[in-house]
Amino acid sequence: MRIDIVTIFPDYLAPLELSLVGKARSEGLIEIGVHDLRDAATDRHRSVDDEPYGGGPGMVMSPQPWGDLLDPLVTDSTLLVVPSPSGRRFDQVTAQDWSQREHLVIACGRYEGIDSRVMAHYAQRCEVAEVGIGDYVLAGGEVAALVIVEAVTRLLPGVVGNARSVIEDSFAPGEMEGLVEGPVFTRPPVWRDQAVPEVLLSGNHAEIARWRHEQALARTQRMRPDLVGPDVNAPEAQE
Ligand code: ADE
């Protein structure tokens, strides 16, 4: 898989040389290119934005540098990803889906966003997905790009050493779909008067799997009732 990221702050993407994604790149499991949008500007100030038509605060990113930079990158099999707080929510199912694509281009907007004609134009040439990573407004798409690249990369074959850990992730399609993971423990068996739940020391794998699933369900009900609905057995629900 290849991912191209277009930004006015290439240095913002430096963390993609570290850790899991950095290792996947050096092992050739993924190729990542970072492109400076200002390289496609045509004036001596390398400007990439202008005032919004119709007035209002802030600046809008001009279509010309985007078009000039994206034209050689985009093919008909590209998925053009545009991070935006007004996009559809990026989630684990989306990450799974995108991990099967051969080419993503992530267009990081800044200011009030990218002139809408850019997305409309490329929607005729390839698939375009505007996605938000949460209901808050960031200063630009770069942090969202880091989130998307990491979530997608760890799903590529060979990136995470133990394939089971990807299968058992929170939200992973299958057993964990719509659930967050429950608590985890390691040695020592007692720490500051707190013992590890006995079932985890039992060696009974069926019991352990059942316990983990119950814990995941209980934690999801507590932390993310929006995912499963309220717990009908909880004391406050019985009043
Ligand atoms: N750009 C600004 N805010 C964003 C968000 N919440 N998600 C994705 N891209 C963004």
Short mmCIF file of C-alpha atoms and ligand atoms in Angstrom, two decimals:
data_model
loop_
_atom_site.label_atom_id
_atom_site.label_comp_id
_atom_site.label_asym_id
_atom_site.label_seq_id
_atom_site.Cartn_x
_atom_site.Cartn_y
_atom_site.Cartn_z
CA MET A 1 0.00 0.00 0.00
CA ARG A 2 1.07 3.59 -0.63
CA ILE A 3 -0.08 6.75 1.17
CA ASP A 4 0.69 10.26 -0.09
CA ILE A 5 0.05 13.15 2.29
CA VAL A 6 -0.25 16.75 1.09
CA THR A 7 0.26 19.51 3.67
CA ILE A 8 1.73 22.99 4.18
CA PHE A 9 3.54 21.60 7.26
CA PRO A 10 5.55 18.54 6.12
CA ASP A 11 7.45 18.57 9.46
CA TYR A 12 4.17 17.87 11.25
CA LEU A 13 4.30 14.37 9.72
CA ALA A 14 7.78 13.58 11.11
CA PRO A 15 6.34 11.11 13.69
CA LEU A 16 5.58 8.80 10.75
CA GLU A 17 9.28 7.88 10.86
CA LEU A 18 8.92 6.50 14.39
CA SER A 19 7.56 3.43 16.10
CA LEU A 20 5.16 1.06 14.38
CA VAL A 21 4.65 3.13 11.20
CA GLY A 22 8.37 3.93 10.88
CA LYS A 23 9.23 0.25 11.21
CA ALA A 24 6.55 -0.76 8.67
CA ARG A 25 8.07 1.76 6.23
CA SER A 26 11.61 0.53 6.68
CA GLU A 27 10.44 -3.07 6.21
CA GLY A 28 8.72 -2.07 2.95
CA LEU A 29 5.23 -2.97 4.25
CA ILE A 30 3.98 0.52 3.40
CA GLU A 31 5.29 3.46 1.34
CA ILE A 32 4.54 6.98 2.56
CA GLY A 33 5.23 10.20 0.64
CA VAL A 34 4.84 13.67 2.19
CA HIS A 35 4.38 16.62 -0.21
CA ASP A 36 4.56 20.35 0.51
CA LEU A 37 1.54 22.10 -1.01
CA ARG A 38 3.56 25.34 -1.23
CA ASP A 39 5.77 23.70 -3.87
CA ALA A 40 2.76 24.03 -6.19
CA ALA A 41 2.19 27.74 -5.45
CA THR A 42 3.00 30.06 -8.35
CA ASP A 43 3.70 33.43 -6.68
CA ARG A 44 6.86 34.48 -4.90
CA HIS A 45 5.14 34.36 -1.49
CA ARG A 46 4.20 30.73 -2.15
CA SER A 47 0.62 31.54 -1.16
CA VAL A 48 -1.97 28.77 -0.97
CA ASP A 49 -5.00 30.65 0.40
CA ASP A 50 -7.30 33.56 -0.34
CA GLU A 51 -10.33 35.41 1.08
CA PRO A 52 -13.65 33.53 1.09
CA TYR A 53 -16.20 34.48 -1.56
CA GLY A 54 -19.28 35.84 0.21
CA GLY A 55 -17.18 37.25 3.04
CA GLY A 56 -16.69 35.91 6.53
CA PRO A 57 -13.72 35.23 8.76
CA GLY A 58 -10.59 33.29 7.88
CA MET A 59 -9.08 32.19 4.60
CA VAL A 60 -9.89 29.39 2.15
CA MET A 61 -7.27 27.21 0.44
CA SER A 62 -7.09 28.03 -3.27
CA PRO A 63 -7.91 25.32 -5.83
CA GLN A 64 -4.89 25.96 -8.12
CA PRO A 65 -2.06 24.58 -5.92
CA TRP A 66 -4.24 21.63 -4.88
CA GLY A 67 -5.05 20.79 -8.50
CA ASP A 68 -1.44 21.11 -9.65
CA LEU A 69 -0.13 18.97 -6.79
CA LEU A 70 -2.85 16.30 -6.86
CA ASP A 71 -2.99 15.80 -10.65
CA PRO A 72 0.19 13.67 -10.87
CA LEU A 73 -0.62 11.78 -7.63
CA VAL A 74 -4.22 10.72 -8.27
CA THR A 75 -5.16 7.72 -10.40
CA ASP A 76 -8.59 6.10 -10.80
CA SER A 77 -7.73 3.60 -8.03
CA THR A 78 -6.78 6.33 -5.51
CA LEU A 79 -8.93 7.02 -2.47
CA LEU A 80 -8.63 10.76 -1.83
CA VAL A 81 -9.11 11.36 1.91
CA VAL A 82 -9.93 14.88 3.10
CA PRO A 83 -9.88 15.23 6.89
CA SER A 84 -12.56 17.68 8.02
CA PRO A 85 -14.63 18.15 11.19
CA SER A 86 -17.70 18.10 8.96
CA GLY A 87 -16.85 14.73 7.38
CA ARG A 88 -18.31 11.32 8.19
CA ARG A 89 -16.74 9.80 11.33
CA PHE A 90 -13.51 7.82 10.80
CA ASP A 91 -13.77 4.55 12.75
CA GLN A 92 -12.23 1.07 13.00
CA VAL A 93 -14.50 -0.35 10.29
CA THR A 94 -13.35 2.45 7.96
CA ALA A 95 -9.71 1.73 8.90
CA GLN A 96 -10.22 -1.97 8.00
CA ASP A 97 -11.79 -1.03 4.70
CA TRP A 98 -9.01 1.44 3.80
CA SER A 99 -6.28 -1.04 4.77
CA GLN A 100 -7.35 -3.06 1.70
CA ARG A 101 -6.86 -0.11 -0.70
CA GLU A 102 -3.75 0.17 -2.82
CA HIS A 103 -3.38 3.97 -2.67
CA LEU A 104 -4.57 6.71 -0.31
CA VAL A 105 -3.90 10.41 -0.81
CA ILE A 106 -4.60 12.50 2.31
CA ALA A 107 -5.21 16.19 1.61
CA CYS A 108 -4.62 18.19 4.81
CA GLY A 109 -6.57 21.44 4.81
CA ARG A 110 -5.82 24.42 7.06
CA TYR A 111 -7.68 27.68 7.72
CA GLU A 112 -11.40 27.48 6.83
CA GLY A 113 -10.82 24.51 4.52
CA ILE A 114 -10.17 23.74 0.86
CA ASP A 115 -12.20 25.32 -1.97
CA SER A 116 -15.06 22.84 -2.47
CA ARG A 117 -14.47 22.59 -6.20
CA VAL A 118 -11.30 20.58 -5.52
CA MET A 119 -13.30 17.74 -3.91
CA ALA A 120 -16.02 17.99 -6.59
CA HIS A 121 -13.41 17.77 -9.36
CA TYR A 122 -11.56 14.73 -7.96
CA ALA A 123 -14.84 12.96 -7.16
CA GLN A 124 -15.14 12.60 -10.96
CA ARG A 125 -11.70 11.01 -11.20
CA CYS A 126 -11.51 8.80 -8.09
CA GLU A 127 -13.28 8.04 -4.82
CA VAL A 128 -13.25 10.93 -2.33
CA ALA A 129 -13.92 10.54 1.43
CA GLU A 130 -14.27 13.52 3.76
CA VAL A 131 -13.78 12.21 7.30
CA GLY A 132 -13.67 13.67 10.81
CA ILE A 133 -11.84 12.04 13.71
CA GLY A 134 -14.12 13.49 16.40
CA ASP A 135 -16.50 16.27 17.29
CA TYR A 136 -13.93 19.00 17.92
CA VAL A 137 -12.13 21.41 15.64
CA LEU A 138 -8.39 21.04 15.07
CA ALA A 139 -6.17 23.65 13.44
CA GLY A 140 -5.78 21.48 10.34
CA GLY A 141 -5.92 17.98 8.91
CA GLU A 142 -2.35 16.92 9.86
CA VAL A 143 -3.18 15.36 13.24
CA ALA A 144 -6.12 13.56 11.65
CA ALA A 145 -3.74 12.28 8.93
CA LEU A 146 -1.43 10.86 11.63
CA VAL A 147 -4.41 9.15 13.26
CA ILE A 148 -5.63 7.67 9.97
CA VAL A 149 -2.18 6.47 8.84
CA GLU A 150 -1.49 4.76 12.17
CA ALA A 151 -4.93 3.12 12.39
CA VAL A 152 -4.66 1.81 8.82
CA THR A 153 -0.99 0.76 8.94
CA ARG A 154 -1.36 -1.47 11.99
CA LEU A 155 -3.98 -3.48 10.10
CA LEU A 156 -1.65 -4.32 7.20
CA PRO A 157 -0.41 -7.92 7.13
CA GLY A 158 2.91 -8.32 8.97
CA VAL A 159 2.86 -4.92 10.75
CA VAL A 160 1.60 -6.06 14.16
CA GLY A 161 3.59 -9.10 15.31
CA ASN A 162 0.67 -10.97 16.84
CA ALA A 163 -2.27 -10.99 14.38
CA ARG A 164 -4.65 -11.88 17.25
CA SER A 165 -4.05 -8.54 18.93
CA VAL A 166 -5.54 -6.83 15.87
CA ILE A 167 -8.51 -9.24 15.81
CA GLU A 168 -9.21 -8.63 19.51
CA ASP A 169 -8.92 -4.83 19.34
CA SER A 170 -11.67 -2.56 20.54
CA PHE A 171 -14.25 -2.07 17.76
CA ALA A 172 -12.64 -4.70 15.48
CA PRO A 173 -15.24 -6.27 13.17
CA GLY A 174 -16.33 -9.66 14.54
CA GLU A 175 -16.44 -10.46 18.26
CA MET A 176 -15.39 -6.98 19.40
CA GLU A 177 -17.55 -5.03 16.94
CA GLY A 178 -19.20 -2.15 18.77
CA LEU A 179 -17.33 -2.91 22.02
CA VAL A 180 -14.32 -1.43 23.78
CA GLU A 181 -11.73 -3.72 25.37
CA GLY A 182 -11.93 -4.54 29.07
CA PRO A 183 -9.14 -4.18 31.67
CA VAL A 184 -5.73 -5.86 31.24
CA PHE A 185 -3.17 -7.07 33.82
CA THR A 186 0.43 -8.27 33.97
CA ARG A 187 2.86 -9.38 36.72
CA PRO A 188 3.00 -9.12 39.72
CA PRO A 189 -0.16 -11.01 40.81
CA VAL A 190 -0.70 -8.52 43.68
CA TRP A 191 0.22 -4.81 43.44
CA ARG A 192 -0.61 -2.29 46.20
CA ASP A 193 -3.20 -4.66 47.70
CA GLN A 194 -4.90 -5.26 44.37
CA ALA A 195 -4.97 -8.84 43.12
CA VAL A 196 -5.28 -9.83 39.47
CA PRO A 197 -8.76 -11.38 38.83
CA GLU A 198 -8.43 -15.07 39.63
CA VAL A 199 -9.93 -16.30 36.36
CA LEU A 200 -6.92 -14.90 34.47
CA LEU A 201 -4.60 -17.16 36.47
CA SER A 202 -6.81 -20.22 35.98
CA GLY A 203 -5.41 -21.38 32.63
CA ASN A 204 -9.00 -22.10 31.52
CA HIS A 205 -9.06 -20.42 28.11
CA ALA A 206 -12.81 -20.77 27.52
CA GLU A 207 -13.54 -19.19 30.94
CA ILE A 208 -11.02 -16.43 30.27
CA ALA A 209 -12.58 -15.66 26.87
CA ARG A 210 -16.07 -15.54 28.44
CA TRP A 211 -14.83 -13.27 31.27
CA ARG A 212 -13.11 -10.91 28.83
CA HIS A 213 -16.24 -10.62 26.72
CA GLU A 214 -18.36 -9.82 29.83
CA GLN A 215 -15.81 -7.22 30.92
CA ALA A 216 -15.80 -5.64 27.45
CA LEU A 217 -19.59 -5.43 27.49
CA ALA A 218 -19.69 -3.97 31.03
CA ARG A 219 -17.00 -1.41 30.23
CA THR A 220 -18.75 -0.40 27.01
CA GLN A 221 -22.00 0.08 28.92
CA ARG A 222 -20.20 2.22 31.50
CA MET A 223 -17.92 4.28 29.24
CA ARG A 224 -19.75 4.25 25.92
CA PRO A 225 -23.50 3.74 26.49
CA ASP A 226 -23.99 5.30 23.05
CA LEU A 227 -22.57 2.06 21.55
CA VAL A 228 -24.70 -0.52 23.38
CA GLY A 229 -27.53 1.30 25.15
CA PRO A 230 -27.80 1.64 28.96
CA ASP A 231 -27.28 -1.39 31.23
CA VAL A 232 -30.79 -2.48 32.25
CA ASN A 233 -29.31 -4.19 35.35
CA ALA A 234 -27.52 -1.07 36.61
CA PRO A 235 -29.06 0.20 39.93
CA GLU A 236 -30.01 3.61 38.52
CA ALA A 237 -31.85 1.95 35.59
CA GLN A 238 -34.09 -0.03 37.99
CA GLU A 239 -35.62 2.98 39.77
N1 ADE B 1 -9.66 19.18 10.75
C1 ADE B 1 -10.04 20.01 11.74
N2 ADE B 1 -10.73 19.36 12.68
C2 ADE B 1 -10.80 18.05 12.29
C3 ADE B 1 -11.39 16.88 12.83
N3 ADE B 1 -12.07 16.89 13.97
N4 ADE B 1 -11.26 15.74 12.14
C4 ADE B 1 -10.59 15.72 10.97
N5 ADE B 1 -10.03 16.78 10.41
C5 ADE B 1 -10.12 17.95 11.05
#
